[in-house]
Amino acid sequence: MEVKNPIVTEITYGKNFSEELKTKIGTNKKKKKFLLDYPTIYIIQDQNKKQYTVYVGETTDIKRRTTEHLYEDPKSRKEWQNLAHTQNGRMFIIGHDHFNKSLTLDIENRLMLYLSSVDRIKHVNNRRTNAQNLYYTSDEMTTITSKIWYQLNQRDKVLFPAESIIRDSALFKASPFHKLTPEQINAERKIMAKIKAALARSDTGQLILVEGEAGSGKTVLLSKLFYELNADLLEQAQKSAPRGYLLVNHDQQLTVYKQIAKKLGLEQLNKDIVSKPTRFINRHSDQRPVDIVLVDEAHLLWTQGKQAYQGKNQLADLLRSAKVVIAVFDRNQVLTTEEYVSDQQLKQLESHARKTDSLIELHDQQRINADRETVKWIKNLALKSEISKIPDDKKDYKLMIGTNPNIVYQEIQRHNSEKEIAKSGLSRLLATFDWKYVDKKPPKDQDSWRVTVGDFSLPWNLQQKQTKKEKRENRGRSWAEQPQTINEVGSTYTIQGFDLNYAGVIIGPSVKYRQGRVVFDPTASQNKKATRNRTLNDGQKINVAEKLLRNELNVLLTRGVNGLLLYAVDSQLQEALQKAASPDHLLS
C-alpha cells in the first residue's frame, strides 16, 4: 500500500501561534485530526542574516509543547531565550496518519541528521539522539521522511536543500544521528559500560581499542559516542568541562568534526573540544587528567617526535592525560613513518586492551556496496599482492579496468552528472603519491603540480585558483565536496576517512607486477613521508616504505561505494589487471 503524503503547515513562531494554527487548519477535519489529536513533529527556525538556528522536536500535544517553548524554556535555557525574542521565527508542524511515538522519535532523529548537515544552519538545538529499533511502522520511516523533506524543500530550498545534497556532505556521513547497526549498538553499549566503570576509579590510562577496516563504521560510532557523552552537559546552567574530547590527526576530518561540534553547541563546553592530538597534549600535559579522550583515525597518531610535538608517542601521552582513551584504529591505514607502529607494539596495545576486555572489533562492511567476493578481490590486490579473475557482482558494484587514464577520468566525469550525484553521491579521481607535489610552492615551469601519464594531465588536489565567492562557498567543505575538484586528482591526504560514489584510481609507478605478484617500489614514489627511514627509540633506523605504500594503495581502493575504476602505469601490472578482467570489466 502506498504511503500517504504528510501534512506540513507553516506558521509564525510567537505568542499568536495558536490563533494562526487554528486559521491554517480552518474547517479541514483531516488537518485538525493529524495536527492536533495525533503525535506531530515540528521544526522551529530563526534566521539571522544568512544563517539559521533550528530546533527539531516531537510531541503528542503541539499547543501545549509550543506554549512551554515560548514561556517556560526561556527561564532555564539560553537558546530558548534567543528564540523567544526573535522577529523572524517560523514553525513547521508535520502530521501523518501513521505517526506513533516510535515513528515520530525516529523521524525526529533523521531530521536532526539532515539539518545538522546543512551549510547555512549555524546551530541545531535538540539534544537527543532518538533512533528507534523495530516497531509497527518502522519500514515506512525512510519513505515518510523523504516525503516530509520534499515538502519542506518546496517551501525553503536554502534551509531544506535537496535530499541528495544532504546525503553527499561530509557532515552527514560523520553525523552522530545515524541509526547504528546491531554490531555498532553492541560496541556502543560495551564501551559505555567500560567508561562508567573506569570513571568510578581514580586511576588513568584505561585504553579502549576499536579496530575495524576501512568502511566498517568506526567514524559514525565514535561521533555518536562523542555526542552522547557531552550532550547532557549542555542542559546545565553552569557549563562544566567536557566529559569527552575528540582528537584527529587529519586536517579534512578535523574540519568536519569542528563543524559538528559547533552546530550542536558542544564548543560551548570548550572551544578545543575537537582538536589535533598535539594541541591537546601540549595544553593538558601539566593539568589534571580529563575524563575521556576519543581518537579517530588513531593509526595517524605520531609515534615519534615532530615539530610542535616533543614527545615520543602520542597515544602514551594521551593515556597519561585521561582516565579513558577510546582509540579507533586500522593497521592498514597507517601512512607515514611518524605514525608507524611495529607488529610487536600493536600486539602490546591489543594485549593491554584485552586484559580489561576492552578490544572492540568491527567486521561489517558498510561502505563498499558489493558482494563479499568483490570486496575480497580488492583486499587481496592491496594487502596480499594477489590478482585473480575479477568476479561478477550481483549487487552491481562496478569494478572496471581502464585501458588508459583518460578513459577512467571520462567515466568519473560521467558518473558525476547532476542526476547521479542526486541519486548516489560524488565521484572523484585519485592516485598514488607518485608525482611530485610541494604544498604552497608551485613549480617554476607550470601553474600547478600535476599527475601526468602520456597525454593525460590533471593538477594534484587543492591547487586550482578560486574566486572569493568560491572560497566562501567551499569554506568548511571537504576536498571532494568542492565542485572544482572534479578536475583534480586526489590523494590519501585529502580522501582518507571519506567515501565516494565511484573512485577512479591511477596506480602510479611505485606499484608494479613482477613474477606473478604485486610489489612496491619506494624509489618510484614521491611520498617522502612514507619512503624515508624510521628511527626507533633505540636509535636504529629501519625502512618500512613497502608497508606504508601498500597501506596507501589500500586506502585509495576502498573509497568507492558503488564502483572502482583502475588504471596502472606499470605496463606489467596493467597487463595483469586487463587479463583479470572479462569484457564486462573493461573500459576502452
Short mmCIF file of C-alpha atoms in Angstrom, two decimals, residues 83-537:
data_model
loop_
_atom_site.label_atom_id
_atom_site.label_comp_id
_atom_site.label_asym_id
_atom_site.label_seq_id
_atom_site.Cartn_x
_atom_site.Cartn_y
_atom_site.Cartn_z
CA LEU A 83 14.12 32.28 20.18
CA ALA A 84 11.62 33.98 22.49
CA HIS A 85 12.75 37.39 21.23
CA THR A 86 13.10 36.56 17.55
CA GLN A 87 11.29 38.62 14.95
CA ASN A 88 11.89 36.05 12.20
CA GLY A 89 10.79 32.80 13.82
CA ARG A 90 8.91 30.24 11.78
CA MET A 91 7.48 26.89 12.77
CA PHE A 92 6.76 23.87 10.57
CA ILE A 93 4.27 21.41 12.07
CA ILE A 94 4.17 17.96 10.48
CA GLY A 95 1.43 15.37 10.79
CA HIS A 96 0.76 11.95 9.26
CA ASP A 97 -1.90 9.29 9.70
CA HIS A 98 0.74 6.66 10.60
CA PHE A 99 2.53 8.69 13.26
CA ASN A 100 3.08 6.96 16.60
CA LYS A 101 5.60 7.69 19.35
CA SER A 102 8.34 5.45 17.95
CA LEU A 103 7.94 6.71 14.40
CA THR A 104 7.98 10.39 15.40
CA LEU A 105 11.10 9.83 17.52
CA ASP A 106 12.78 8.05 14.62
CA ILE A 107 11.90 10.76 12.09
CA GLU A 108 12.90 13.48 14.58
CA ASN A 109 16.32 11.80 14.73
CA ARG A 110 16.53 11.60 10.92
CA LEU A 111 15.62 15.29 10.57
CA MET A 112 18.35 16.12 13.10
CA LEU A 113 20.73 14.13 10.90
CA TYR A 114 19.68 16.12 7.82
CA LEU A 115 19.57 19.57 9.41
CA SER A 116 22.94 19.20 11.14
CA SER A 117 24.39 18.64 7.65
CA VAL A 118 23.07 21.90 6.13
CA ASP A 119 25.73 24.56 5.45
CA ARG A 120 23.55 27.55 6.34
CA ILE A 121 22.48 26.17 9.73
CA LYS A 122 24.69 27.52 12.49
CA HIS A 123 23.10 25.73 15.47
CA VAL A 124 20.80 22.72 15.90
CA ASN A 125 19.34 22.80 19.39
CA ASN A 126 17.73 19.44 20.13
CA ARG A 127 19.94 17.46 22.50
CA ARG A 128 18.68 13.93 21.90
CA THR A 129 19.58 11.08 19.60
CA ASN A 130 16.42 9.02 19.31
CA ALA A 131 16.97 6.34 16.67
CA GLN A 132 14.49 3.51 17.35
CA ASN A 133 14.69 -0.22 16.78
CA LEU A 134 11.89 -2.20 15.11
CA TYR A 135 8.28 -1.08 15.64
CA TYR A 136 4.95 -1.34 13.80
CA THR A 137 5.61 1.28 11.07
CA SER A 138 9.43 1.23 11.09
CA ASP A 139 9.55 0.09 7.45
CA GLU A 140 7.85 3.38 6.45
CA MET A 141 10.26 5.72 8.22
CA THR A 142 12.59 6.38 5.28
CA THR A 143 9.75 6.93 2.80
CA ILE A 144 7.82 9.29 5.10
CA THR A 145 10.98 11.25 5.94
CA SER A 146 11.71 11.74 2.23
CA LYS A 147 8.16 12.93 1.63
CA ILE A 148 8.44 15.37 4.56
CA TRP A 149 11.78 16.67 3.33
CA TYR A 150 10.46 17.11 -0.21
CA GLN A 151 7.60 19.29 1.05
CA LEU A 152 9.96 21.31 3.24
CA ASN A 153 12.32 21.77 0.28
CA GLN A 154 9.44 23.15 -1.79
CA ARG A 155 8.89 25.81 0.89
CA ASP A 156 12.53 26.80 1.52
CA LYS A 157 15.32 25.43 -0.69
CA VAL A 158 18.07 27.13 1.35
CA LEU A 159 17.05 25.82 4.76
CA PHE A 160 16.00 22.44 3.36
CA PRO A 161 18.32 21.61 0.41
CA ALA A 162 17.61 18.63 -1.83
CA GLU A 163 17.99 15.32 -0.02
CA SER A 164 20.78 14.31 -2.42
CA ILE A 165 22.85 17.36 -1.43
CA ILE A 166 22.44 16.47 2.24
CA ARG A 167 23.48 12.85 1.76
CA ASP A 168 26.59 13.91 -0.14
CA SER A 169 28.01 16.12 2.58
CA ALA A 170 30.91 15.03 4.78
CA LEU A 171 28.94 16.30 7.79
CA PHE A 172 26.12 13.88 7.01
CA LYS A 173 28.50 10.94 6.72
CA ALA A 174 30.12 11.65 10.11
CA SER A 175 26.95 12.72 11.94
CA PRO A 176 26.12 11.28 15.39
CA PHE A 177 22.46 10.98 14.35
CA HIS A 178 22.87 7.94 12.10
CA LYS A 179 20.99 4.84 13.18
CA LEU A 180 23.59 2.35 14.36
CA THR A 181 23.79 -1.23 13.12
CA PRO A 182 23.38 -4.08 15.64
CA GLU A 183 27.18 -4.51 15.67
CA GLN A 184 27.68 -0.80 16.39
CA ILE A 185 24.98 -0.82 19.08
CA ASN A 186 26.69 -3.71 20.87
CA ALA A 187 30.03 -1.90 20.63
CA GLU A 188 28.49 1.34 21.96
CA ARG A 189 26.92 -0.44 24.95
CA LYS A 190 30.15 -2.22 25.80
CA ILE A 191 32.18 0.99 25.53
CA MET A 192 29.72 2.96 27.69
CA ALA A 193 29.84 0.25 30.36
CA LYS A 194 33.65 0.31 30.31
CA ILE A 195 33.65 4.11 30.60
CA LYS A 196 31.28 4.03 33.58
CA ALA A 197 33.47 1.50 35.39
CA ALA A 198 36.69 3.39 34.60
CA LEU A 199 35.35 6.76 35.78
CA ALA A 200 34.40 5.20 39.11
CA ARG A 201 38.10 4.56 39.71
CA SER A 202 40.77 7.19 40.30
CA ASP A 203 43.48 5.86 38.00
CA THR A 204 44.26 6.99 34.44
CA GLY A 205 45.09 5.20 31.23
CA GLN A 206 42.18 2.83 30.55
CA LEU A 207 42.53 2.03 26.82
CA ILE A 208 39.52 1.01 24.76
CA LEU A 209 40.76 -0.03 21.33
CA VAL A 210 38.24 -0.11 18.46
CA GLU A 211 39.60 -1.91 15.41
CA GLY A 212 38.00 -2.17 12.00
CA GLU A 213 38.88 -2.00 8.34
CA ALA A 214 38.01 0.89 6.03
CA GLY A 215 34.23 1.26 5.78
CA SER A 216 33.37 -0.70 8.94
CA GLY A 217 31.50 2.20 10.59
CA LYS A 218 34.19 3.36 13.02
CA THR A 219 33.69 7.11 12.45
CA VAL A 220 29.90 7.07 12.96
CA LEU A 221 30.31 5.05 16.16
CA LEU A 222 32.90 7.48 17.51
CA SER A 223 30.83 10.53 16.54
CA LYS A 224 27.81 9.06 18.35
CA LEU A 225 29.87 8.35 21.48
CA PHE A 226 31.33 11.86 21.44
CA TYR A 227 27.89 13.47 21.26
CA GLU A 228 26.21 11.18 23.79
CA LEU A 229 28.99 11.73 26.35
CA ASN A 230 28.68 15.52 26.20
CA ALA A 231 25.12 16.41 25.14
CA ASP A 232 23.52 16.36 28.60
CA LEU A 233 26.14 18.84 29.90
CA LEU A 234 24.59 21.49 27.65
CA GLU A 235 21.42 21.37 29.76
CA GLN A 236 23.28 22.66 32.82
CA ALA A 237 23.01 26.35 33.68
CA GLN A 238 26.73 26.45 34.51
CA LYS A 239 28.62 24.75 31.70
CA SER A 240 31.16 22.25 33.04
CA ALA A 241 34.26 20.94 31.31
CA PRO A 242 33.63 18.40 28.54
CA ARG A 243 33.24 14.80 29.55
CA GLY A 244 34.93 13.75 26.32
CA TYR A 245 37.37 15.42 23.91
CA LEU A 246 37.63 14.30 20.28
CA LEU A 247 41.03 14.29 18.58
CA VAL A 248 42.03 13.54 14.99
CA ASN A 249 45.34 13.96 13.16
CA HIS A 250 43.73 14.62 9.76
CA ASP A 251 43.00 18.14 8.50
CA GLN A 252 39.89 17.29 6.46
CA GLN A 253 38.31 15.19 9.23
CA LEU A 254 39.22 17.82 11.81
CA THR A 255 37.22 20.41 9.85
CA VAL A 256 34.19 18.11 9.74
CA TYR A 257 34.24 17.34 13.48
CA LYS A 258 34.71 21.01 14.37
CA GLN A 259 31.63 21.87 12.33
CA ILE A 260 29.61 19.15 14.05
CA ALA A 261 30.71 20.38 17.49
CA LYS A 262 29.85 23.97 16.59
CA LYS A 263 26.42 23.19 15.13
CA LEU A 264 25.44 21.06 18.11
CA GLY A 265 26.69 23.57 20.68
CA LEU A 266 29.48 21.38 22.05
CA GLU A 267 32.06 24.14 21.57
CA GLN A 268 30.28 25.96 24.42
CA LEU A 269 31.89 23.42 26.77
CA ASN A 270 35.39 24.11 25.44
CA LYS A 271 36.47 25.73 22.19
CA ASP A 272 39.10 22.97 21.84
CA ILE A 273 36.69 20.10 22.46
CA VAL A 274 37.76 19.00 18.97
CA SER A 275 41.44 19.40 18.13
CA LYS A 276 44.60 17.73 16.92
CA PRO A 277 46.41 15.45 19.40
CA THR A 278 49.50 17.68 19.64
CA ARG A 279 47.43 20.70 20.64
CA PHE A 280 45.59 18.67 23.28
CA ILE A 281 48.79 17.13 24.70
CA ASN A 282 50.60 20.48 24.87
CA ARG A 283 47.65 22.09 26.69
CA HIS A 284 46.89 19.25 29.11
CA SER A 285 50.29 17.76 29.94
CA ASP A 286 50.60 19.65 33.25
CA GLN A 287 46.88 19.62 34.16
CA ARG A 288 44.60 17.18 35.93
CA PRO A 289 43.62 14.25 33.70
CA VAL A 290 40.38 14.73 31.76
CA ASP A 291 37.70 12.05 31.86
CA ILE A 292 37.64 10.77 28.28
CA VAL A 293 39.59 11.26 25.07
CA LEU A 294 38.22 9.85 21.82
CA VAL A 295 40.71 9.48 18.96
CA ASP A 296 39.50 8.97 15.39
CA GLU A 297 42.00 7.67 12.84
CA ALA A 298 44.28 6.65 15.74
CA HIS A 299 46.55 5.00 13.16
CA LEU A 300 47.54 8.60 12.30
CA LEU A 301 48.88 9.28 15.80
CA TRP A 302 52.60 10.03 15.85
CA THR A 303 54.90 7.50 17.44
CA GLN A 304 57.93 9.81 17.38
CA GLY A 305 58.64 13.50 17.99
CA LYS A 306 57.92 16.02 15.25
CA GLN A 307 57.76 19.83 15.04
CA ALA A 308 55.47 21.13 17.82
CA TYR A 309 55.25 17.68 19.39
CA GLN A 310 58.29 17.00 21.57
CA GLY A 311 57.15 13.67 22.96
CA LYS A 312 57.88 10.15 21.77
CA ASN A 313 54.43 8.58 21.46
CA GLN A 314 51.14 10.48 21.28
CA LEU A 315 48.97 7.58 22.43
CA ALA A 316 51.15 7.05 25.51
CA ASP A 317 50.89 10.77 26.31
CA LEU A 318 47.11 10.69 25.89
CA LEU A 319 46.83 7.71 28.24
CA ARG A 320 48.61 9.80 30.88
CA SER A 321 46.27 12.75 30.26
CA ALA A 322 42.92 10.95 30.50
CA LYS A 323 41.11 8.38 32.61
CA VAL A 324 39.82 6.70 29.44
CA VAL A 325 41.16 6.79 25.88
CA ILE A 326 38.95 5.37 23.12
CA ALA A 327 41.18 4.87 20.07
CA VAL A 328 39.79 3.90 16.67
CA PHE A 329 42.49 2.06 14.76
CA ASP A 330 43.09 0.39 11.38
CA ARG A 331 46.57 -1.06 10.99
CA ASN A 332 46.15 -0.97 7.20
CA GLN A 333 45.69 2.81 7.12
CA VAL A 334 48.99 3.86 8.72
CA LEU A 335 50.53 6.07 6.01
CA THR A 336 53.67 7.81 7.29
CA THR A 337 56.82 6.90 9.21
CA GLU A 338 55.89 9.07 12.20
CA GLU A 339 52.67 7.02 12.53
CA TYR A 340 54.38 3.64 12.16
CA VAL A 341 53.63 1.03 14.81
CA SER A 342 55.57 -2.22 14.73
CA ASP A 343 53.73 -5.53 14.87
CA GLN A 344 55.17 -6.07 18.35
CA GLN A 345 53.95 -2.65 19.57
CA LEU A 346 50.49 -3.29 18.12
CA LYS A 347 50.31 -6.67 19.83
CA GLN A 348 51.22 -4.96 23.11
CA LEU A 349 48.41 -2.41 22.61
CA GLU A 350 45.91 -5.15 21.82
CA SER A 351 47.11 -7.17 24.81
CA HIS A 352 46.74 -4.07 27.02
CA ALA A 353 43.14 -3.65 25.82
CA ARG A 354 42.31 -7.36 26.04
CA LYS A 355 43.34 -7.54 29.70
CA THR A 356 40.31 -5.43 30.58
CA ASP A 357 38.12 -6.90 27.81
CA SER A 358 38.39 -3.54 26.02
CA LEU A 359 39.27 -4.61 22.47
CA ILE A 360 36.27 -3.92 20.22
CA GLU A 361 36.35 -5.29 16.68
CA LEU A 362 34.01 -4.13 13.88
CA HIS A 363 33.67 -6.55 10.98
CA ASP A 364 30.63 -5.41 8.96
CA GLN A 365 31.47 -3.66 5.67
CA GLN A 366 29.25 -0.59 5.42
CA ARG A 367 30.94 1.39 2.66
CA ILE A 368 31.58 -0.87 -0.32
CA ASN A 369 28.19 -1.92 -1.69
CA ALA A 370 29.45 -5.13 -3.24
CA ASP A 371 29.40 -8.90 -2.89
CA ARG A 372 31.83 -10.47 -0.46
CA GLU A 373 33.92 -11.87 -3.35
CA THR A 374 34.38 -8.40 -4.85
CA VAL A 375 35.47 -6.94 -1.51
CA LYS A 376 37.87 -9.88 -1.13
CA TRP A 377 39.35 -9.20 -4.61
CA ILE A 378 40.04 -5.56 -3.67
CA LYS A 379 41.62 -6.56 -0.34
CA ASN A 380 43.75 -9.24 -2.00
CA LEU A 381 45.11 -6.76 -4.54
CA ALA A 382 46.06 -4.18 -1.91
CA LEU A 383 47.02 -6.30 1.09
CA LYS A 384 48.03 -9.72 -0.27
CA SER A 385 49.63 -8.72 -3.62
CA GLU A 386 47.31 -11.10 -5.49
CA ILE A 387 45.41 -10.55 -8.73
CA SER A 388 42.77 -13.11 -9.63
CA LYS A 389 39.87 -13.05 -12.09
CA ILE A 390 37.53 -10.16 -11.30
CA PRO A 391 34.26 -11.69 -10.03
CA ASP A 392 30.86 -10.72 -11.40
CA ASP A 393 28.95 -8.79 -8.76
CA LYS A 394 25.28 -9.47 -8.03
CA LYS A 395 24.93 -6.11 -6.26
CA ASP A 396 26.04 -4.39 -9.47
CA TYR A 397 29.23 -2.93 -7.99
CA LYS A 398 31.32 -1.79 -10.97
CA LEU A 399 34.93 -2.95 -10.71
CA MET A 400 36.44 -1.87 -14.04
CA ILE A 401 39.89 -1.69 -15.62
CA GLY A 402 40.53 1.27 -17.91
CA THR A 403 42.87 0.86 -20.88
CA ASN A 404 44.20 4.38 -20.32
CA PRO A 405 43.83 7.13 -17.68
CA ASN A 406 41.77 9.40 -19.95
CA ILE A 407 39.04 6.76 -20.17
CA VAL A 408 38.98 6.40 -16.38
CA TYR A 409 38.70 10.19 -16.00
CA GLN A 410 35.91 10.40 -18.60
CA GLU A 411 34.00 7.67 -16.78
CA ILE A 412 34.38 9.52 -13.46
CA GLN A 413 33.02 12.67 -15.13
CA ARG A 414 30.08 10.66 -16.50
CA HIS A 415 29.25 9.38 -13.02
CA ASN A 416 29.43 12.93 -11.66
CA SER A 417 26.34 14.13 -13.52
CA GLU A 418 23.74 16.07 -11.52
CA LYS A 419 21.31 13.18 -11.85
CA GLU A 420 23.76 10.59 -10.50
CA ILE A 421 25.05 12.89 -7.75
CA ALA A 422 21.43 13.29 -6.66
CA LYS A 423 21.00 9.53 -6.54
CA SER A 424 24.35 8.19 -5.36
CA GLY A 425 26.83 10.93 -4.47
CA LEU A 426 30.09 12.34 -5.76
CA SER A 427 32.73 10.61 -7.87
CA ARG A 428 36.38 11.66 -8.00
CA LEU A 429 39.74 10.68 -9.49
CA LEU A 430 42.56 9.62 -7.12
CA ALA A 431 46.16 8.49 -7.48
CA THR A 432 49.06 7.04 -5.54
CA PHE A 433 51.53 9.73 -4.47
CA ASP A 434 53.97 9.09 -7.34
CA TRP A 435 54.01 12.54 -8.92
CA LYS A 436 55.77 15.45 -7.28
CA TYR A 437 53.77 17.85 -5.12
CA VAL A 438 55.08 20.61 -2.87
CA ASP A 439 52.44 22.30 -0.73
CA LYS A 440 52.05 26.07 -1.30
CA LYS A 441 55.04 26.18 -3.66
CA PRO A 442 54.07 25.91 -7.35
CA PRO A 443 56.60 24.57 -9.87
CA LYS A 444 58.67 27.07 -11.85
CA ASP A 445 57.68 25.91 -15.33
CA GLN A 446 53.89 25.47 -14.93
CA ASP A 447 50.93 26.68 -12.90
CA SER A 448 50.50 23.56 -10.74
CA TRP A 449 51.93 20.22 -9.71
CA ARG A 450 50.30 17.66 -11.97
CA VAL A 451 49.63 13.97 -12.38
CA THR A 452 50.81 13.24 -15.91
CA VAL A 453 50.65 9.96 -17.83
CA GLY A 454 51.27 10.29 -21.57
CA ASP A 455 48.73 12.79 -22.92
CA PHE A 456 46.75 12.71 -19.65
CA SER A 457 47.45 15.55 -17.22
CA LEU A 458 45.46 16.98 -14.31
CA PRO A 459 46.52 19.07 -11.29
CA TRP A 460 47.03 17.48 -7.90
CA ASN A 461 44.41 18.31 -5.25
CA LEU A 462 43.91 21.76 -3.67
CA GLN A 463 45.75 23.76 -6.34
CA GLN A 464 43.15 25.35 -8.59
CA LYS A 465 42.69 29.05 -8.02
CA GLN A 466 39.30 30.02 -6.63
CA THR A 467 37.36 33.25 -6.70
CA LYS A 468 36.39 34.91 -3.42
CA LYS A 469 32.87 33.60 -3.90
CA GLU A 470 34.11 30.04 -4.46
CA LYS A 471 36.36 30.24 -1.40
CA ARG A 472 33.42 31.44 0.67
CA GLU A 473 31.13 28.67 -0.62
CA ASN A 474 33.80 26.00 -0.13
CA ARG A 475 34.66 27.03 3.43
CA GLY A 476 34.27 24.00 5.69
CA ARG A 477 33.82 21.59 2.78
CA SER A 478 35.98 18.52 2.39
CA TRP A 479 38.08 18.21 -0.77
CA ALA A 480 35.61 16.01 -2.67
CA GLU A 481 32.65 18.27 -1.81
CA GLN A 482 34.21 21.23 -3.63
CA PRO A 483 32.80 21.28 -7.21
CA GLN A 484 36.06 22.23 -8.94
CA THR A 485 37.80 19.10 -7.65
CA ILE A 486 36.21 17.02 -10.41
CA ASN A 487 39.12 18.45 -12.43
CA GLU A 488 41.79 17.46 -9.90
CA VAL A 489 43.43 14.26 -8.70
CA GLY A 490 43.04 13.44 -5.02
CA SER A 491 45.49 11.66 -2.74
CA THR A 492 45.27 9.78 0.55
CA TYR A 493 45.83 13.11 2.31
CA THR A 494 42.54 14.53 1.01
CA ILE A 495 40.35 11.42 0.73
CA GLN A 496 41.25 9.26 3.77
CA GLY A 497 38.21 8.90 6.02
CA PHE A 498 35.72 9.79 3.27
CA ASP A 499 33.81 7.83 0.66
CA LEU A 500 32.79 8.36 -2.96
CA ASN A 501 30.14 7.02 -5.31
CA TYR A 502 32.77 5.94 -7.86
CA ALA A 503 36.50 6.15 -7.19
CA GLY A 504 38.84 6.27 -10.17
CA VAL A 505 42.38 5.30 -9.12
CA ILE A 506 45.52 5.82 -11.17
CA ILE A 507 48.03 3.36 -9.73
CA GLY A 508 51.40 5.02 -10.24
CA PRO A 509 54.84 3.51 -10.91
CA SER A 510 55.52 2.74 -7.23
CA VAL A 511 53.17 -0.25 -7.60
CA LYS A 512 54.43 -2.91 -10.00
CA TYR A 513 53.73 -6.52 -11.00
CA ARG A 514 56.66 -8.93 -11.07
CA GLN A 515 56.77 -12.73 -11.15
CA GLY A 516 53.05 -13.07 -10.57
CA ARG A 517 52.78 -10.72 -7.59
CA VAL A 518 52.14 -7.05 -6.84
CA VAL A 519 55.30 -5.39 -5.49
CA PHE A 520 56.06 -1.89 -4.22
CA ASP A 521 58.94 0.27 -5.43
CA PRO A 522 59.75 3.10 -2.99
CA THR A 523 62.21 4.66 -5.48
CA ALA A 524 59.27 5.47 -7.78
CA SER A 525 57.23 7.19 -5.05
CA GLN A 526 57.15 10.93 -4.29
CA ASN A 527 55.70 10.28 -0.84
CA LYS A 528 58.71 11.16 1.33
CA LYS A 529 56.64 10.68 4.49
CA ALA A 530 56.36 7.01 3.55
CA THR A 531 59.74 6.31 1.97
CA ARG A 532 62.16 7.92 4.44
CA ASN A 533 63.74 5.84 7.18
CA ARG A 534 62.09 5.48 10.57
CA THR A 535 64.27 5.97 13.65
CA LEU A 536 63.32 3.66 16.50
CA ASN A 537 63.60 4.51 20.20
#
